[in-house]
XYZ file of C-alpha atoms in Angstrom:
743
model
C 10.289 107.486 155.607
C 11.372 105.190 152.599
C 11.341 106.518 148.865
C 9.296 105.914 146.470
C 10.773 105.603 143.123
C 10.009 103.900 139.444
C 12.456 101.713 138.454
C 12.967 101.937 134.302
C 10.867 98.352 132.911
C 12.017 96.903 129.863
C 11.017 97.829 126.308
C 8.016 95.231 126.064
C 6.096 96.778 129.321
C 7.140 99.575 128.272
C 5.092 100.176 125.432
C 1.830 97.789 127.457
C 2.170 100.629 129.504
C 1.195 103.110 126.812
C -1.474 100.614 125.289
C -3.010 102.010 128.972
C -2.552 105.579 127.668
C -0.160 105.319 131.341
C 2.962 108.583 131.019
C 5.717 107.331 131.576
C 6.802 111.099 132.515
C 4.318 111.265 134.467
C 4.856 107.119 136.703
C 8.869 108.352 136.749
C 8.382 111.319 138.455
C 10.469 111.669 141.426
C 7.737 112.670 144.868
C 10.277 111.818 147.068
C 11.842 114.113 150.122
C 14.245 111.943 152.458
C 17.458 111.574 151.790
C 17.034 107.845 150.853
C 16.071 109.063 147.862
C 18.184 107.231 144.937
C 21.052 108.830 142.254
C 19.006 109.817 139.024
C 21.694 110.794 135.764
C 20.338 112.836 134.053
C 21.900 114.069 130.573
C 22.334 117.417 128.700
C 25.053 120.076 127.267
C 24.255 123.390 129.967
C 24.190 125.917 127.236
C 23.353 130.156 127.351
C 19.940 131.011 126.414
C 20.071 132.034 123.241
C 18.286 133.462 119.966
C 19.772 132.239 116.212
C 17.194 135.046 115.535
C 20.342 137.900 114.338
C 18.433 141.454 114.741
C 17.412 140.286 119.002
C 21.666 139.411 118.965
C 22.242 142.929 117.142
C 19.200 144.281 119.239
C 21.021 143.019 122.866
C 24.622 144.054 121.168
C 23.293 147.089 121.540
C 21.674 147.210 124.926
C 24.256 146.004 126.096
C 27.118 148.805 125.529
C 25.261 150.595 127.919
C 25.714 147.728 130.608
C 28.066 146.167 130.357
C 30.894 148.170 129.049
C 30.614 151.642 131.492
C 33.544 150.325 133.623
C 36.280 149.481 131.013
C 35.800 151.460 128.102
C 36.344 154.893 131.022
C 39.887 152.827 131.420
C 41.511 155.645 129.491
C 40.644 158.499 131.916
C 43.200 157.586 133.740
C 46.056 154.560 133.071
C 48.488 156.436 131.553
C 48.651 158.167 134.120
C 48.549 156.325 136.878
C 51.656 153.849 134.969
C 54.131 156.946 134.147
C 53.750 158.194 137.751
C 56.770 159.747 137.993
C 57.081 160.960 134.099
C 57.976 159.651 130.547
C 61.161 158.893 131.875
C 62.712 157.806 128.153
C 60.202 158.490 124.606
C 60.450 154.619 123.855
C 58.715 153.358 127.341
C 55.612 155.077 125.933
C 56.010 152.181 123.189
C 56.820 149.867 125.450
C 53.555 150.688 127.193
C 51.341 150.819 123.972
C 52.284 147.338 123.263
C 51.735 146.366 126.895
C 48.040 148.294 126.453
C 47.404 146.583 123.033
C 48.496 142.845 124.123
C 46.487 143.003 127.518
C 43.273 144.089 125.750
C 44.395 141.323 123.573
C 44.756 138.688 125.200
C 42.835 139.026 128.791
C 38.997 140.662 127.563
C 39.345 139.375 123.928
C 40.573 136.410 123.791
C 39.944 135.333 127.430
C 36.206 136.235 128.156
C 35.031 136.096 124.736
C 35.928 133.391 123.105
C 36.818 131.397 126.106
C 35.503 132.079 129.099
C 31.711 133.681 128.226
C 30.945 129.469 127.085
C 31.716 128.293 130.143
C 28.252 129.853 131.587
C 25.700 128.895 133.578
C 22.220 128.351 131.467
C 23.478 131.595 130.571
C 24.507 133.434 133.295
C 28.356 134.555 134.253
C 30.587 134.749 137.154
C 32.221 133.765 139.881
C 29.216 132.097 141.444
C 28.320 131.182 138.657
C 31.328 128.249 137.392
C 31.376 127.524 141.449
C 27.677 126.246 140.900
C 28.250 125.032 137.657
C 31.394 122.632 138.691
C 29.108 121.444 141.139
C 26.786 120.364 139.104
C 29.572 118.468 137.452
C 31.304 117.127 140.991
C 29.653 116.568 144.454
C 32.028 119.378 146.024
C 29.040 121.964 147.144
C 28.398 122.250 150.765
C 24.609 123.422 150.665
C 23.084 120.869 153.070
C 19.882 120.197 151.911
C 20.516 118.729 148.530
C 18.439 116.050 146.863
C 18.468 113.549 144.231
C 15.894 115.524 142.656
C 17.410 118.311 141.977
C 19.147 117.231 138.936
C 15.676 116.396 137.814
C 15.076 119.774 136.492
C 16.080 120.054 132.714
C 18.543 123.046 133.731
C 20.555 121.025 136.423
C 20.767 118.024 133.892
C 24.577 116.877 133.233
C 26.777 114.964 130.888
C 28.614 113.006 133.532
C 32.922 112.238 132.465
C 33.122 109.307 130.459
C 34.936 106.500 131.082
C 36.967 106.223 128.651
C 38.197 109.777 129.814
C 40.670 109.073 132.565
C 41.721 112.442 133.352
C 38.402 113.954 134.175
C 37.328 111.283 136.528
C 39.731 110.814 138.404
C 40.020 115.239 138.868
C 36.343 114.632 139.298
C 36.708 111.886 142.101
C 39.284 113.757 143.546
C 37.438 116.694 144.445
C 34.295 114.937 145.590
C 37.030 113.461 148.382
C 38.996 115.630 149.325
C 36.846 118.542 152.414
C 40.256 120.312 151.978
C 38.716 121.157 147.736
C 35.669 121.332 148.568
C 35.858 123.978 151.125
C 38.704 125.617 148.772
C 36.838 126.168 146.388
C 34.194 127.646 148.730
C 36.459 130.191 150.635
C 37.782 130.730 146.718
C 34.133 131.459 145.343
C 33.531 134.124 148.593
C 36.899 136.160 147.653
C 35.688 136.442 144.208
C 32.629 136.991 145.079
C 33.819 139.611 148.476
C 36.452 141.378 145.481
C 33.781 141.775 143.048
C 31.490 144.106 145.845
C 35.113 145.489 145.941
C 34.943 146.977 142.905
C 31.081 148.165 143.520
C 33.125 150.681 146.147
C 36.326 151.561 143.838
C 34.339 151.982 141.086
C 32.152 154.875 140.977
C 35.455 156.458 143.399
C 38.585 155.776 140.162
C 35.542 157.004 137.607
C 33.681 159.311 138.835
C 37.309 161.318 140.839
C 38.857 160.774 137.525
C 36.396 162.264 135.409
C 35.694 165.889 137.553
C 39.770 166.173 137.165
C 38.700 167.756 134.221
C 38.001 169.876 135.299
C 41.665 171.609 136.401
C 42.775 171.212 132.658
C 39.750 174.196 132.200
C 41.052 176.268 135.426
C 43.653 177.072 137.968
C 40.818 177.746 140.321
C 39.926 174.549 141.075
C 42.460 172.920 143.202
C 41.535 169.127 144.864
C 40.103 170.000 147.576
C 37.091 171.354 145.613
C 37.398 168.241 143.130
C 37.350 165.541 145.960
C 34.181 167.079 147.054
C 32.251 168.109 143.966
C 32.983 164.383 143.181
C 31.508 163.215 147.209
C 28.140 165.533 146.125
C 28.541 163.206 142.668
C 29.169 159.761 144.782
C 25.679 160.932 146.751
C 23.379 161.434 144.094
C 24.064 158.469 142.505
C 23.385 156.035 145.622
C 20.769 158.301 146.242
C 18.227 158.194 143.106
C 19.365 153.792 142.925
C 15.681 153.509 145.487
C 14.060 154.067 142.290
C 15.948 151.846 140.085
C 17.451 151.545 136.480
C 14.550 150.890 134.481
C 15.079 150.304 130.250
C 18.603 151.049 131.734
C 20.297 149.632 128.217
C 17.873 151.728 125.702
C 19.403 154.897 128.404
C 23.138 153.883 128.635
C 23.582 152.056 125.390
C 23.560 155.564 123.287
C 25.705 157.380 125.858
C 28.663 154.779 125.435
C 28.404 154.819 122.326
C 28.389 158.762 121.822
C 31.600 158.181 124.698
C 33.208 155.294 122.581
C 33.039 157.260 118.503
C 34.216 160.287 120.712
C 37.988 158.493 122.005
C 38.167 156.442 119.038
C 37.801 160.005 116.622
C 39.608 161.521 118.592
C 42.399 158.871 119.223
C 42.871 159.128 115.378
C 42.697 162.281 115.350
C 45.425 162.571 118.027
C 47.193 159.316 115.920
C 47.741 161.697 111.883
C 48.191 165.067 113.965
C 51.253 164.491 116.047
C 52.886 160.552 115.679
C 52.146 157.836 113.705
C 55.252 155.933 114.235
C 54.140 154.656 117.236
C 52.126 151.664 115.208
C 55.577 150.458 115.817
C 54.266 149.296 119.413
C 52.075 146.222 117.534
C 55.690 144.660 117.888
C 56.750 143.319 121.287
C 60.478 143.728 121.321
C 59.192 147.587 122.727
C 57.680 145.414 125.508
C 61.413 143.160 125.963
C 63.118 146.987 125.121
C 60.566 148.945 127.788
C 61.984 146.717 130.681
C 65.213 146.420 129.518
C 65.366 149.764 130.220
C 63.273 150.278 133.735
C 63.856 146.921 135.353
C 62.491 146.863 138.209
C 60.506 150.583 137.845
C 59.082 148.293 134.441
C 57.178 145.721 136.993
C 55.961 148.016 139.434
C 54.638 150.414 136.516
C 52.443 147.256 135.559
C 50.127 147.701 138.078
C 48.757 150.745 136.143
C 49.020 148.994 132.756
C 46.348 146.706 134.200
C 43.810 149.503 135.149
C 43.149 149.163 131.063
C 40.899 146.075 131.745
C 39.902 146.988 135.025
C 34.918 145.956 134.606
C 36.633 142.991 132.378
C 34.801 140.529 134.135
C 31.107 141.992 134.142
C 31.705 140.512 130.305
C 31.454 137.658 131.742
C 29.090 139.077 134.597
C 26.388 140.260 133.125
C 26.176 137.865 130.130
C 22.907 137.117 132.066
C 20.954 139.725 130.633
C 22.347 139.236 127.611
C 23.434 136.294 124.945
C 26.719 135.156 124.250
C 27.098 136.304 120.734
C 25.733 139.313 121.669
C 28.443 140.895 124.023
C 30.651 139.378 121.258
C 30.253 141.515 118.495
C 29.438 144.571 120.996
C 32.831 143.992 122.899
C 34.844 142.608 119.479
C 33.384 145.636 116.881
C 32.247 148.667 119.100
C 34.555 148.383 122.545
C 38.269 146.606 121.660
C 38.529 148.960 118.136
C 37.306 151.722 120.074
C 39.519 151.138 123.342
C 42.706 150.543 120.773
C 41.798 153.578 119.010
C 41.886 155.845 122.159
C 45.518 154.342 123.944
C 46.685 154.832 120.392
C 46.429 158.262 120.343
C 46.857 159.122 123.842
C 50.168 157.431 122.735
C 50.921 160.081 119.644
C 50.064 162.910 121.660
C 52.279 162.190 124.800
C 54.824 161.261 122.435
C 55.498 165.117 121.280
C 53.930 166.236 125.029
C 55.605 164.446 127.737
C 54.409 167.185 130.445
C 50.878 166.345 130.523
C 51.043 162.675 131.545
C 49.475 163.559 134.988
C 46.272 165.107 132.635
C 46.775 163.135 130.064
C 43.533 162.241 128.217
C 41.899 165.796 128.640
C 44.684 167.502 127.220
C 44.882 165.776 124.602
C 41.171 166.509 124.047
C 40.971 169.253 120.491
C 40.097 172.191 122.412
C 36.644 172.690 120.707
C 35.733 169.109 122.587
C 36.754 169.913 125.745
C 33.811 170.581 127.339
C 32.130 168.669 125.557
C 33.692 165.662 126.231
C 33.459 166.954 129.883
C 30.433 166.608 130.090
C 30.310 163.408 127.677
C 32.899 161.645 130.327
C 31.234 162.651 133.522
C 28.133 161.064 132.036
C 30.108 157.429 131.365
C 31.797 157.648 134.531
C 27.928 157.577 136.175
C 27.261 155.221 134.485
C 30.395 153.160 134.888
C 29.333 153.362 138.497
C 25.468 152.633 137.973
C 27.480 149.263 136.529
C 29.000 147.928 139.120
C 26.726 148.761 141.644
C 23.854 146.926 140.061
C 26.098 144.026 139.713
C 26.987 144.734 143.159
C 23.619 144.079 143.494
C 22.882 140.553 141.970
C 25.592 139.253 143.327
C 24.886 139.637 146.950
C 20.826 138.318 145.804
C 23.396 135.345 144.294
C 25.072 134.574 147.936
C 22.072 135.645 150.319
C 20.106 132.557 147.578
C 22.919 130.478 147.875
C 23.337 130.763 152.455
C 26.524 132.740 151.888
C 25.224 135.953 152.769
C 23.317 137.504 156.122
C 19.187 138.348 155.376
C 19.133 141.277 153.426
C 15.592 142.774 151.982
C 15.867 143.017 148.533
C 13.741 145.000 146.008
C 13.117 144.274 142.491
C 12.835 147.983 141.074
C 11.093 146.452 137.485
C 8.605 144.635 137.082
C 10.569 144.334 133.058
C 13.685 143.719 133.468
C 13.668 140.619 136.477
C 17.509 141.290 137.093
C 16.930 144.805 138.656
C 17.446 144.718 141.858
C 17.670 146.855 145.127
C 19.356 146.441 148.817
C 18.340 149.203 150.753
C 21.487 148.101 153.571
C 23.686 147.486 151.189
C 23.339 150.737 148.834
C 24.054 153.011 151.861
C 26.916 151.174 153.233
C 27.861 151.160 149.498
C 27.526 155.180 150.374
C 29.102 155.452 153.002
C 32.578 153.438 151.202
C 32.497 155.025 148.065
C 32.510 158.876 150.253
C 35.680 157.342 152.625
C 37.073 156.349 149.620
C 37.162 158.993 147.822
C 38.390 161.687 151.325
C 41.105 159.323 152.263
C 42.811 158.412 148.744
C 41.822 161.690 147.313
C 44.069 160.892 144.105
C 43.383 158.416 140.846
C 46.631 157.131 141.455
C 46.045 156.337 145.128
C 43.181 154.747 144.543
C 44.027 152.694 141.243
C 46.320 151.067 142.838
C 43.999 149.695 145.367
C 41.435 148.982 142.305
C 43.974 146.985 140.038
C 44.657 144.454 143.446
C 40.630 143.585 143.111
C 40.462 143.531 139.035
C 43.615 140.803 138.588
C 42.391 138.430 142.154
C 38.660 138.064 140.249
C 41.012 137.719 136.627
C 42.695 135.096 138.936
C 40.007 133.482 140.472
C 37.863 132.985 137.344
C 41.213 130.968 135.185
C 41.122 128.983 137.959
C 37.998 127.740 137.630
C 37.556 127.708 134.334
C 40.927 125.076 133.946
C 38.736 122.901 136.373
C 35.443 123.474 133.954
C 38.277 122.629 130.864
C 39.317 119.043 132.700
C 36.294 117.498 134.007
C 33.253 119.521 131.611
C 34.603 120.244 128.894
C 37.311 117.574 128.818
C 39.731 119.753 126.183
C 43.210 118.556 125.432
C 45.809 117.729 128.165
C 48.020 120.342 126.263
C 45.611 122.961 125.622
C 44.984 123.326 129.131
C 48.599 123.822 129.412
C 49.065 125.965 126.908
C 46.332 128.445 128.262
C 47.810 127.801 132.206
C 51.102 129.117 130.414
C 49.954 132.005 128.521
C 46.979 133.201 130.688
C 48.105 132.156 134.384
C 51.333 133.418 133.374
C 50.149 137.307 132.386
C 47.990 136.777 134.777
C 50.379 135.871 137.773
C 52.816 138.602 136.708
C 50.130 141.239 137.093
C 48.983 140.151 140.208
C 52.794 140.255 141.553
C 52.980 143.507 140.464
C 49.769 144.918 142.377
C 50.046 142.920 145.306
C 53.565 145.584 145.436
C 51.668 148.244 145.875
C 49.737 146.894 149.175
C 50.875 149.517 151.864
C 50.247 152.218 149.132
C 46.714 151.494 148.997
C 46.729 147.794 148.068
C 45.545 146.612 151.365
C 41.779 148.158 150.613
C 40.699 145.555 148.519
C 41.705 142.716 150.577
C 40.072 144.255 153.825
C 37.277 144.812 152.139
C 36.905 140.780 150.801
C 38.410 139.856 155.075
C 35.438 140.722 156.297
C 32.622 140.048 153.421
C 34.855 136.468 154.002
C 34.107 136.636 157.012
C 31.089 137.634 157.641
C 29.655 134.922 154.122
C 31.583 131.546 155.983
C 30.242 132.399 159.897
C 26.794 132.683 157.961
C 26.816 130.176 155.532
C 29.007 127.987 158.708
C 26.194 128.804 161.195
C 23.255 127.998 158.052
C 24.546 124.273 157.386
C 24.778 123.751 161.518
C 21.620 124.625 162.395
C 20.546 122.073 158.631
C 22.374 119.774 160.418
C 20.602 120.088 164.111
C 17.189 120.402 162.946
C 18.161 117.087 160.436
C 19.453 115.452 163.317
C 16.407 115.642 165.243
C 13.477 116.259 162.606
C 10.492 114.478 163.641
C 9.584 111.050 162.073
C 6.054 109.580 160.151
C 5.365 107.650 163.311
C 5.171 110.273 166.274
C 3.097 112.680 163.631
C 0.539 110.030 163.498
C 0.701 109.881 167.321
C 0.282 113.476 167.634
C -2.908 112.790 164.684
C -4.376 109.933 166.703
C -3.874 111.899 169.786
C -6.941 113.432 172.291
C -5.202 116.484 173.147
C -5.428 118.171 169.656
C -8.132 119.311 167.757
C -8.567 119.961 163.789
C -9.582 123.388 162.640
C -10.871 124.416 159.513
C -8.195 126.023 157.322
C -5.143 125.354 155.578
C -1.624 125.928 157.566
C 1.836 126.850 155.583
C 4.201 126.094 158.198
C 7.968 127.369 157.258
C 11.222 125.525 157.372
C 14.859 125.467 155.637
C 14.871 121.269 156.347
C 14.175 119.190 153.493
C 14.603 115.919 154.949
C 11.878 115.496 157.443
C 9.238 117.528 159.201
C 11.185 119.715 160.991
C 12.647 118.996 165.263
C 9.767 123.106 166.085
C 6.656 120.812 164.462
C 6.393 119.098 167.879
C 6.984 122.755 170.172
C 4.501 124.499 168.415
C 2.186 121.051 168.968
C 2.924 121.227 172.325
C 1.775 124.685 172.398
C -1.127 125.120 170.409
C -3.386 121.237 170.255
C -5.230 122.610 167.872
C -4.811 121.048 164.337
C -5.448 122.936 160.978
C -7.187 120.475 157.984
C -4.810 120.835 156.111
C -1.116 121.353 156.899
C 1.704 122.158 154.197
C 5.430 121.984 156.032
C 6.390 124.085 152.912
C 10.710 124.575 152.545
C 12.140 127.069 150.191
C 15.580 126.491 149.047
C 18.223 127.515 145.904
C 19.502 125.245 143.793
C 22.892 125.572 142.290
C 21.507 127.113 138.488
C 20.141 129.982 138.324
C 16.485 129.277 136.868
C 14.263 126.675 138.164
C 11.029 126.403 135.208
C 8.173 126.821 137.299
C 6.788 123.496 136.230
C 9.429 121.817 137.959
C 9.641 124.379 140.944
C 7.582 122.555 143.580
C 8.048 118.582 145.198
C 5.367 117.125 146.645
C 5.237 114.302 149.569
C 1.999 113.102 151.242
C 2.982 112.282 154.863
C 1.152 108.889 155.810
C -1.794 108.270 156.913
C -3.932 109.960 153.636
C -6.993 111.108 155.742
C -4.742 113.421 157.545
C -4.143 115.903 155.212
C -0.583 116.433 156.266
C 1.918 116.959 153.012
C 5.351 118.232 152.717
C 6.213 120.344 149.801
C 10.232 121.736 148.626
C 10.100 125.189 146.252
C 12.883 125.729 144.167
C 14.096 128.586 143.139
C 17.384 129.475 141.035
C 19.732 131.549 142.797
C 18.385 134.735 139.947
C 14.676 133.458 140.135
C 12.850 136.366 141.229
C 10.440 135.830 143.685
C 7.001 137.193 142.394
C 4.440 138.860 144.003
C 1.842 139.242 140.994
C 0.392 135.818 141.708
C -0.364 135.041 145.224
C 2.206 132.121 146.406
C -1.081 130.337 147.465
C -2.380 130.523 145.416
C 0.033 128.876 143.119
C 0.730 126.482 146.057
C -2.315 125.506 146.521
C -2.869 124.922 142.775
C -0.127 122.700 142.470
C -0.849 121.199 145.187
C -4.268 119.512 143.668
C -2.194 118.996 141.088
C 0.446 116.935 142.366
C -2.791 114.704 143.773
C -3.676 113.697 140.874
C -0.584 112.844 139.534
C 0.275 110.908 142.452
C -3.699 108.829 142.065
C -1.917 108.402 138.550
C 1.268 107.461 139.619
C 0.114 104.218 142.420
C 0.291 100.889 141.285
C -1.952 99.745 144.244
C -5.068 101.417 144.980
C -5.435 102.702 148.577
C -8.391 103.876 149.943
C -9.064 106.634 153.110
C -10.925 103.488 154.964
C -6.635 101.581 154.413
C -8.668 99.025 151.505
C -6.731 97.744 148.548
C -7.791 96.452 145.395
C -7.587 93.465 145.173
C -4.053 91.414 143.792
C -6.082 90.386 140.341
C -7.138 93.880 139.910
C -3.419 94.786 140.801
C -1.556 92.844 137.971
C -4.540 94.369 135.419
C -2.855 97.595 136.102
C 0.694 97.399 136.321
C 0.941 94.881 134.155
C -2.026 95.185 131.513
C -2.732 91.895 130.970
C -5.966 89.923 131.253
C -7.222 93.452 132.184
C -11.794 93.809 131.652
C -13.121 96.416 130.352
C -15.025 96.149 133.847
C -12.114 96.206 136.494
C -10.976 98.983 134.586
C -13.911 101.182 135.090
C -14.366 100.107 138.046
C -10.811 101.368 139.392
C -11.803 104.742 137.188
C -14.033 105.771 139.589
C -12.277 104.958 142.676
C -9.863 106.892 141.704
C -11.825 109.915 140.811
C -13.299 108.952 144.148
C -10.429 109.285 146.011
C -9.307 112.691 143.926
C -12.026 114.172 144.060
C -12.840 114.175 147.402
C -9.131 115.071 147.801
C -9.529 118.010 145.594
C -12.718 119.109 147.666
C -10.316 118.970 150.884
C -7.982 121.318 150.225
C -10.239 123.555 148.163
C -12.654 123.898 151.747
C -9.103 124.623 153.763
C -8.407 127.355 151.642
C -11.498 128.831 151.054
C -11.630 128.598 155.705
C -8.116 130.482 155.223
C -4.836 130.329 155.006
C -2.316 130.365 157.851
C 1.266 131.103 157.131
C 3.532 129.376 160.943
C 7.693 130.574 160.420
C 9.369 128.902 162.991
C 11.840 130.776 164.446
C 14.964 128.590 165.706
C 17.438 130.813 168.186
C 20.770 129.345 167.671
C 23.803 129.929 171.037
C 27.372 129.281 172.008
C 27.476 125.975 173.910
C 28.749 125.934 177.245
C 32.712 126.172 177.230
C 32.924 128.202 173.791
C 35.266 130.337 173.220
C 35.369 133.699 173.767
C 35.724 134.922 170.903
C 32.350 132.030 169.758
C 30.515 133.599 172.706
C 30.979 137.666 171.219
C 29.846 136.420 168.178
C 26.733 135.043 169.509
C 25.934 137.654 171.753
C 26.940 140.519 168.646
C 25.694 138.731 165.692
C 23.096 135.738 166.031
């Protein structure tokens, strides 16, 4: 089936069309669904959904405190204990560690994420998949087979291609597009980053809850390690059991608690700083970092695995930007989170300088006596909030993976009618609960869990930096010296931390890598089977000629009603339709082949969601339809899908008639060439010809719309074709086992 694309006319011709009150926007609409569709170039600046209303920005900034910063905010519970695992050997080592924490917090969360990475959002959404989808739109490196030229017409998809004068961006883009290795590597890297974030969803509840409950030991000696572990397990089980109720109004519920948490740790930090050792302010001098490494050498390098826990949850700054705005997160980070954390770590360092023996339980030992129990309650609450944020984030990430064909189909429940991003996945929830309970019972201490946690954190940060460099070169067209500076400074720091956490591979560091390996295997195999199945359907699709033959056959009859036939194939009529016709020799009066697909963008506007194409001959009333969603779009259950589809189909029929330069009626007759010339060129057209032409058009439109309404009133039937994927004869044992166990 050929592509019907109206080419852009010259200016005079455009004026002629305007004089006839024909919308050029409608004439230019592309409705072809075939692979041979022409390339369309658009332009737009990708950016976050934002607002200049400062009251709204401040309102969102307050809400973001409860959603984004629970993880990084609870890090003071365990950072020093995880760093000084063998105790404090030298008093100035505390200054060296404080200096490392200060500059790590400044360079990674504040400089890298708040000032740079947040700008690399995908129409307001962040995270690994958002970066990947952004790169896929600027360079044709995506492996999703159902891509179409029309996808680039979606407003959120529009892009600004690299200028010819910028050879560096063009060369990199060309190399990525030509290299199959680069395409698969980017997909693998995206899956790895996603898997690591899901691993965070397992480890964050474990380490946060366990470290908070561990504070009971400071109040009573009767609390043993086993009791603390079982109390933590009970809290975790309760946390996962209430997930099915959703987290509506989550920002308002959590933000006040986290604000109180930040106020307390910041205030206690100031108190300890003044009371015990104000001279720790010297740690702002990076000389103490050099001295720390000079004294401790290898042990200092190993201790970086504990220091990196100070920036756990930093990826949430980027991943959760879609729920807020860039400005709101920048404000909340710079005015609340960053100052509170710096004060907390500084105060702990001051206390530790006078109490080396309390390093194992530093957080609770450094709390003034009268504030112990209130602080304990707030600490447990904050740790639960941190866990909740990562669990909810895990659900959202799996939803994105699912929509892009990289995760097995699971049930997704939308828990809120007000907050569209809040989803719940029952199967994943219970698997996460079992994993959390297993990790807590198996590791028992925050030190061992911290070894595993650090690898997940640094891996995701390193992958984000790698993708960001591609964005800088290809999309932002950043000066090469700035790109090199970023790689040298930020890249070196992250690689240094990565080398340290990998050293503890046998001390628990293997856990997130094992999680990632299992998840990546599942995701890649599912994606590979999805692509193979799609290409099989594409190679065996039914041609328009075969549809005409089936329609002309006397072996089947037309029955009243509208049939919606679902298929994943967007480039033609699926081969399973022939199987259907052979077994059910009846065709409904109106038949629509519907393909629901996800685009590599976060959202698709409702008015741009449906693409239609009529299958000839017109009197068959057979249509093809592609329904497009972004990876964060919510399938609304309030408005029935079939009602929306019927309304959009009638709009398509009206617009199609407006676009038709030559009138073709159901009886096959065509308007005379003289009338056609009058319509297109806008010259020598009489008022009588215009009136006759419009009447004929309106008659055809009314006839088609009446046929659609009559079929819809007779009843709507949903038909879903099911394809069985099987290993080929002679396949290897691995494929056969996978076929039996998985598919």
